[in-house]
PDB file of C-alpha atoms in Angstrom:
ATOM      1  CA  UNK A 200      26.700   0.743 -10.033  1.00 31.00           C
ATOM      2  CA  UNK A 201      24.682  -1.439 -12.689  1.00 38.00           C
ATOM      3  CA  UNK A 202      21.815  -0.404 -14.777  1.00 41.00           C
ATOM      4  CA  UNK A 203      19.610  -0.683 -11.726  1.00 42.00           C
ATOM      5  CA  UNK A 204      20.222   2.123  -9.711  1.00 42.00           C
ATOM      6  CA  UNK A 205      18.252   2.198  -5.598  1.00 41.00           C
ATOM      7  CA  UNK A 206      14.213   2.566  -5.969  1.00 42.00           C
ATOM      8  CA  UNK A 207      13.980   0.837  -9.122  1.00 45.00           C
ATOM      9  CA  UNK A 208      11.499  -2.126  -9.298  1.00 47.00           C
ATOM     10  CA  UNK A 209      14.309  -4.575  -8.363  1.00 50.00           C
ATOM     11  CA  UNK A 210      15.429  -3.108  -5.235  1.00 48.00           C
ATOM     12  CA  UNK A 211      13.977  -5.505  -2.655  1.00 60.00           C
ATOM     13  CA  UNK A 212      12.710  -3.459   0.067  1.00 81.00           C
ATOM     14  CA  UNK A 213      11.146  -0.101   0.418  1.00 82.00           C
ATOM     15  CA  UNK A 214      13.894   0.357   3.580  1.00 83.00           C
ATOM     16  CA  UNK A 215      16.676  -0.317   1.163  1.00 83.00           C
ATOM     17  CA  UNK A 216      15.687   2.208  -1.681  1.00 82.00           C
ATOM     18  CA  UNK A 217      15.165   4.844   1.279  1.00 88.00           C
ATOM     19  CA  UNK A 218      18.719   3.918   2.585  1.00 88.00           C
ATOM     20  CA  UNK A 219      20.075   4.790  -0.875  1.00 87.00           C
ATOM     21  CA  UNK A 220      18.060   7.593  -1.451  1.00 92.00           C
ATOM     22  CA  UNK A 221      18.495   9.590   2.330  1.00 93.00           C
ATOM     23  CA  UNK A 222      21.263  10.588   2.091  1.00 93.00           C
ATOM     24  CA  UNK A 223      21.538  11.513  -2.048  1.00 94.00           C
ATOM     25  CA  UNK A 224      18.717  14.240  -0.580  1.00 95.00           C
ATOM     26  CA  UNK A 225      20.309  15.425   2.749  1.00 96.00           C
ATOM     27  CA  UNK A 226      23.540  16.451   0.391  1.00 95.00           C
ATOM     28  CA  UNK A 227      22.056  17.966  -1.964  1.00 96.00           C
ATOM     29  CA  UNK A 228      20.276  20.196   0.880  1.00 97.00           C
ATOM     30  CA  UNK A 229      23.960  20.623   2.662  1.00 97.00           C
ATOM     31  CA  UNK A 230      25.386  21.491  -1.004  1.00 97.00           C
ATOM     32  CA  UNK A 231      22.710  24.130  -2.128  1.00 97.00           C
ATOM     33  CA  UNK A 232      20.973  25.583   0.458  1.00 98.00           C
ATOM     34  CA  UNK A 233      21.377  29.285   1.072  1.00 98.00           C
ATOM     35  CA  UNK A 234      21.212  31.691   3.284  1.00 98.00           C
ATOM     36  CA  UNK A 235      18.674  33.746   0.569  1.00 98.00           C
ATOM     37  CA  UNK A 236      16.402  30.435  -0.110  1.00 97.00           C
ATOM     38  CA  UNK A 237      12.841  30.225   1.499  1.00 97.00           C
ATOM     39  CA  UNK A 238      11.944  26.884   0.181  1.00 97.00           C
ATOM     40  CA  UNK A 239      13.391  23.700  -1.011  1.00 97.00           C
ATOM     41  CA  UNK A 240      10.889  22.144  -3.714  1.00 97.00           C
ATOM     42  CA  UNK A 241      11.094  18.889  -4.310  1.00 97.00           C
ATOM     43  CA  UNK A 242      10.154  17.335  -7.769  1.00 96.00           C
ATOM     44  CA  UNK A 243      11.412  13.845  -8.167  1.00 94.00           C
ATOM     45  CA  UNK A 244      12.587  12.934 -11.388  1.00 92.00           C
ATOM     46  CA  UNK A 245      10.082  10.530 -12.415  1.00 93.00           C
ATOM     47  CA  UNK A 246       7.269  13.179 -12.090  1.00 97.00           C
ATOM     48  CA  UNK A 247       6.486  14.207 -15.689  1.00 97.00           C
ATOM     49  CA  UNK A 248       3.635  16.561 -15.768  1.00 97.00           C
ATOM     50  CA  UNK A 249       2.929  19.628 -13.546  1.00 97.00           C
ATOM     51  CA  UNK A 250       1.876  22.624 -13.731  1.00 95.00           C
ATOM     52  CA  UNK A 251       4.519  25.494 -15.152  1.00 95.00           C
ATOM     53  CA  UNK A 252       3.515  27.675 -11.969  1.00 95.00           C
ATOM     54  CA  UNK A 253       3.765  24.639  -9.395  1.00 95.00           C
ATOM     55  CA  UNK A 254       6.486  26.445  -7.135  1.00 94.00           C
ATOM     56  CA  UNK A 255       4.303  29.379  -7.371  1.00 94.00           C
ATOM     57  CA  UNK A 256       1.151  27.470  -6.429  1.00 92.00           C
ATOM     58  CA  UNK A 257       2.709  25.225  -3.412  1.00 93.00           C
ATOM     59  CA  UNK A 258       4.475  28.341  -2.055  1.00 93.00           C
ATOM     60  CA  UNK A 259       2.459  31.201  -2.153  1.00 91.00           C
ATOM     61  CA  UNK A 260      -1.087  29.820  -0.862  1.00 86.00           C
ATOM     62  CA  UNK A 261       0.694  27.759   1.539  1.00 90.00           C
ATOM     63  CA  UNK A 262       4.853  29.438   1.960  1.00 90.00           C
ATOM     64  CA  UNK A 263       4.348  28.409   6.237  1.00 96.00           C
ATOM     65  CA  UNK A 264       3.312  24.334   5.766  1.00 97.00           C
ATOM     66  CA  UNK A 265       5.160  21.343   3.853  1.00 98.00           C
ATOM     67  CA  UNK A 266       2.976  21.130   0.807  1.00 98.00           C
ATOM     68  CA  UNK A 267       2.835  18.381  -1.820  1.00 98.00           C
ATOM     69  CA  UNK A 268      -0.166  18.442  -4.772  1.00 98.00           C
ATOM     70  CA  UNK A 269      -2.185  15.077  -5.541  1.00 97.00           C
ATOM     71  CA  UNK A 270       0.879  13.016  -7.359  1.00 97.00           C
ATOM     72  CA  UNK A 271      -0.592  10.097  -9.261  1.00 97.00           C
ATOM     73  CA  UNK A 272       0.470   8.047 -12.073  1.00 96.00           C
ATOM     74  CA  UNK A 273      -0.018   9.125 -15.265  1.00 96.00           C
ATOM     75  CA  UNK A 274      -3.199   8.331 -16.769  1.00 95.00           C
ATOM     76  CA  UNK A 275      -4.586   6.729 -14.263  1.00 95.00           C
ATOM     77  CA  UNK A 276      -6.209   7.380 -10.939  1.00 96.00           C
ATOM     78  CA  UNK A 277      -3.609   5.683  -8.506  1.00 96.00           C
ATOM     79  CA  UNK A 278      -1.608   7.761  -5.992  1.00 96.00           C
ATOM     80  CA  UNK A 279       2.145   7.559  -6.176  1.00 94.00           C
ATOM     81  CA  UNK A 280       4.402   7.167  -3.268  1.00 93.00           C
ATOM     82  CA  UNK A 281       1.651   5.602  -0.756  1.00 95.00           C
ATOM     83  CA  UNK A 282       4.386   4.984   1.658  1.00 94.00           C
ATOM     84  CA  UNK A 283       5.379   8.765   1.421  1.00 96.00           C
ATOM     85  CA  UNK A 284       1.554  10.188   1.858  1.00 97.00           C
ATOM     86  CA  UNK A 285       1.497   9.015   6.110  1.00 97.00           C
ATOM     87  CA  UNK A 286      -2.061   9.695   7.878  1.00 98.00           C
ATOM     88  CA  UNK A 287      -2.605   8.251  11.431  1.00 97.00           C
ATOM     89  CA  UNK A 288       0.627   6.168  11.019  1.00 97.00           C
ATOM     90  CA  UNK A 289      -0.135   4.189   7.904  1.00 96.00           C
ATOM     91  CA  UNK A 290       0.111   4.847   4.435  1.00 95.00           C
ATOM     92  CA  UNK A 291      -1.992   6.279   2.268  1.00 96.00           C
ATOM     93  CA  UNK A 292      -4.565   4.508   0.403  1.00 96.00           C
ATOM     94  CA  UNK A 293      -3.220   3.665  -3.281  1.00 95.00           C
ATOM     95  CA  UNK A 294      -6.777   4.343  -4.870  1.00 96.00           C
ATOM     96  CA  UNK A 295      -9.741   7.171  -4.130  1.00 96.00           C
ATOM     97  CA  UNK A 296     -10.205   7.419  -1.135  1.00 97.00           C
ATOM     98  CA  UNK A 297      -6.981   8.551  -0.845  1.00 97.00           C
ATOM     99  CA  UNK A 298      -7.102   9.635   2.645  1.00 98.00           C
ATOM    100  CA  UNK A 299      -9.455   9.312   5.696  1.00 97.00           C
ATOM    101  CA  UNK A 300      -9.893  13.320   5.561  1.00 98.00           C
ATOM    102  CA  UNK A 301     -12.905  14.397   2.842  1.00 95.00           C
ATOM    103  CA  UNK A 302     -11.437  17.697   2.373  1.00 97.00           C
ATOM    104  CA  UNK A 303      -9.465  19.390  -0.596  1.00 96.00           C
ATOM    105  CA  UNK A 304      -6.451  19.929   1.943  1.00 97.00           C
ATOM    106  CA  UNK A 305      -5.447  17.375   4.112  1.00 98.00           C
ATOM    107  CA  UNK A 306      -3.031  17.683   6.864  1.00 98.00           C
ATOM    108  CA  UNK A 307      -0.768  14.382   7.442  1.00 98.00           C
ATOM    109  CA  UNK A 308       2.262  13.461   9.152  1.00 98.00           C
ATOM    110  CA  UNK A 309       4.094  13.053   5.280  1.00 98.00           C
ATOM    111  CA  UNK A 310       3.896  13.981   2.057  1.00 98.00           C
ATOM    112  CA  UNK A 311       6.562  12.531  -0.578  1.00 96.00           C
ATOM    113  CA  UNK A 312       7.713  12.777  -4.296  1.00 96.00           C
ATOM    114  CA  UNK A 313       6.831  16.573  -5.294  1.00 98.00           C
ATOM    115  CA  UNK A 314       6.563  18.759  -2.374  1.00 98.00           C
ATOM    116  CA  UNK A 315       7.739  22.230  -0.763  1.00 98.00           C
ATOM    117  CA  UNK A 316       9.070  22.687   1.948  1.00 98.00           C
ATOM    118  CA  UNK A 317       9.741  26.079   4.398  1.00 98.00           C
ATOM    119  CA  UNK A 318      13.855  26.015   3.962  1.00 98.00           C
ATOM    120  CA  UNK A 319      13.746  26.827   7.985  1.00 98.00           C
ATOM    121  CA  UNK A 320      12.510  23.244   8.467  1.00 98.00           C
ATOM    122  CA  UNK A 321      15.985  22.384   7.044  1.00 98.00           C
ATOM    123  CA  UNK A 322      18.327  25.148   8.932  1.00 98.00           C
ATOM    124  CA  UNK A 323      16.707  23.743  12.491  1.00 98.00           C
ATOM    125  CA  UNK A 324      18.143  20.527  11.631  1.00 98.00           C
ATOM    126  CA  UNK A 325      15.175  18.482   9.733  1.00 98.00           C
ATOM    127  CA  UNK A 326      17.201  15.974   7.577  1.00 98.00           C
ATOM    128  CA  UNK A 327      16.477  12.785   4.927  1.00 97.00           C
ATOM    129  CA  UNK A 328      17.032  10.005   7.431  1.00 96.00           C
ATOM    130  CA  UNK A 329      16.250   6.383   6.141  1.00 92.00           C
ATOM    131  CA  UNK A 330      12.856   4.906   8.122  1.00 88.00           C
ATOM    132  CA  UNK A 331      12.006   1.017   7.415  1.00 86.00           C
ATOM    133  CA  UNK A 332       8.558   1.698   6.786  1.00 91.00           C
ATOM    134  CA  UNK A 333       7.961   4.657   5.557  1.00 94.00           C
ATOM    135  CA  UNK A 334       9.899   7.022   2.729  1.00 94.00           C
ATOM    136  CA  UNK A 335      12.922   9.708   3.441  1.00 95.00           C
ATOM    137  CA  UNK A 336      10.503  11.975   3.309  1.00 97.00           C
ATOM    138  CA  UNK A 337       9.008  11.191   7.074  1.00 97.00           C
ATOM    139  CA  UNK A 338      11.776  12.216   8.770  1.00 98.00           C
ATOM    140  CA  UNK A 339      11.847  16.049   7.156  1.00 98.00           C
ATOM    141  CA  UNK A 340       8.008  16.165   7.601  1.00 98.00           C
ATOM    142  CA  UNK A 341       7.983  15.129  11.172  1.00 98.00           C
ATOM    143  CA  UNK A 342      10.624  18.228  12.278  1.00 98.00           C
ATOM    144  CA  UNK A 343       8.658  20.302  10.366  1.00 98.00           C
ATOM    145  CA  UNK A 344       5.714  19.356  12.499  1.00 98.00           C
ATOM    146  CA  UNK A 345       7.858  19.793  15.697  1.00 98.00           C
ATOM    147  CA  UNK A 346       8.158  23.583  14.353  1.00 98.00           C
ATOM    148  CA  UNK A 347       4.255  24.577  13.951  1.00 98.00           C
ATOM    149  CA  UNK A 348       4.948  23.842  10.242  1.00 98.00           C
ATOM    150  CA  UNK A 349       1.749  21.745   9.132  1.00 98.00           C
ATOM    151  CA  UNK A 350       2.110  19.416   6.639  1.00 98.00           C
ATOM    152  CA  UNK A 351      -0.685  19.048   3.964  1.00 98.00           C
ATOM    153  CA  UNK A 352      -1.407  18.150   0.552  1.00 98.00           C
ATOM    154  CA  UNK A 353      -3.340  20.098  -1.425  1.00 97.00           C
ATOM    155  CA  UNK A 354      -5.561  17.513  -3.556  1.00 96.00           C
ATOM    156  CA  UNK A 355      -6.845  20.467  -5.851  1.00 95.00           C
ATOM    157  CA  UNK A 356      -3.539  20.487  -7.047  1.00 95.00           C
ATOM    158  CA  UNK A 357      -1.914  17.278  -9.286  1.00 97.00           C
ATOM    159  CA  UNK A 358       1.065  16.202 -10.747  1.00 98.00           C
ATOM    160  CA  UNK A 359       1.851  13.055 -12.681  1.00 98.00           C
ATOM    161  CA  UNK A 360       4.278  10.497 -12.245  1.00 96.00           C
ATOM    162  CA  UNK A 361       5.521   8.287 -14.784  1.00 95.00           C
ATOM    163  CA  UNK A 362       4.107   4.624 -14.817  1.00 90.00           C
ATOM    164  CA  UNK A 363       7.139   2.470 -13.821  1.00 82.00           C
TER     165      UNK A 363
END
C-alpha cells in the first residue's frame, strides 16, 4: 500500500475505511483469543491519553456490558468516532450534548474506538462486519445486545484521541 493506509483523511467514504478495517479486527480476534480471556479491549491506535487503570476501570464496574469511556479529541471538547457512538439509529452528536440520554452512563446500540468487550460476545459468533453507515464496531455491539450484554458508555470516564 502507499503512505495512506484505510481511515486516513483521504479515504473517501466512511463504508470504505470500515471495509478495510473489518476484517484487520475480526483476525486479530480469530488469532488471539483464548480460551482463558474474559475481555477483548479495544484501544485504537490513535487514542493517546487514558488512564493507566482503563482495563481495570471498563472491566470491573461494568465486566457483563460492552463499555467504551467518553473518547474525544485531544484538547478539545469534540467526540471522536460519531459514527461509532449509535443512539436511536443515528450517530452521535459530535459536540455536548453528546447523546439524547442526560445521564453519566448511557446505554446505545454502539460504542467505537476504545471499548471492552465480554470475550463471550465474540465466542457466540459477534464479528467486525463492514456496515455503510455506521463503524465495524456496530456489528459486535449489536450481538452483544442479542446476548443481554448492554452496551454503554461510561461518560465519567475519558480518553483522548489524537487530532487528525
Amino acid at each position: 500500500r502507499d503512505h495512506r493506509g484505510p481511515g486516513d483523511l483521504h479515504s473517501p467514504t466512511l463504508a470504505d475505511r470500515v471495509r478495510h478495517v473489518a476484517p484487520i479486527r475480526q483476525a486479530m480476534v480469530d488469532d488471539h483469543l483464548k480460551d482463558h480471556h474474559a475481555h477483548v479491549i479495544w484501544i485504537d491506535a490513535d487514542i493517546i491519553s487514558y488512564p493507566a487503570n482503563l482495563a481495570l476501570q471498563l472491566t470491573t464496574f461494568h465486566k457483563d456490558h460492552v463499555v467504551a469511556p467518553l473518547v474525544l479529541m485531544e484538547d478539545s471538547s469534540r467526540l471522536w468516532d460519531t459514527a461509532g457512538f449509535v443512539e436511536d439509529g443515528s450517530w452521535s452528536r459530535p459536540f455536548p450534548p453528546y447523546f439524547k440520554q442526560t445521564s453519566p452512563i448511557v446505554t446505545l446500540e454502539s460504542v467505537g474506538a476504545c471499548y471492552a468487550v465480554p470475550a463471550e460476545v465474540y465466542r457466540q459468533g459477534g464479528k467486525h462486519v463492514a456496515s455503510k453507515d455506521f463503524t465495524e464496531h456496530l456489528s459486535v455491539c449489536q450481538k452483544a445486545i442479542s446476548l443481554g450484554y448492554p452496551v454503554i458508555c461510561d461518560t465519567r470516564s475519558i480518553v483522548y484521541h489524537v487530532k487528525p
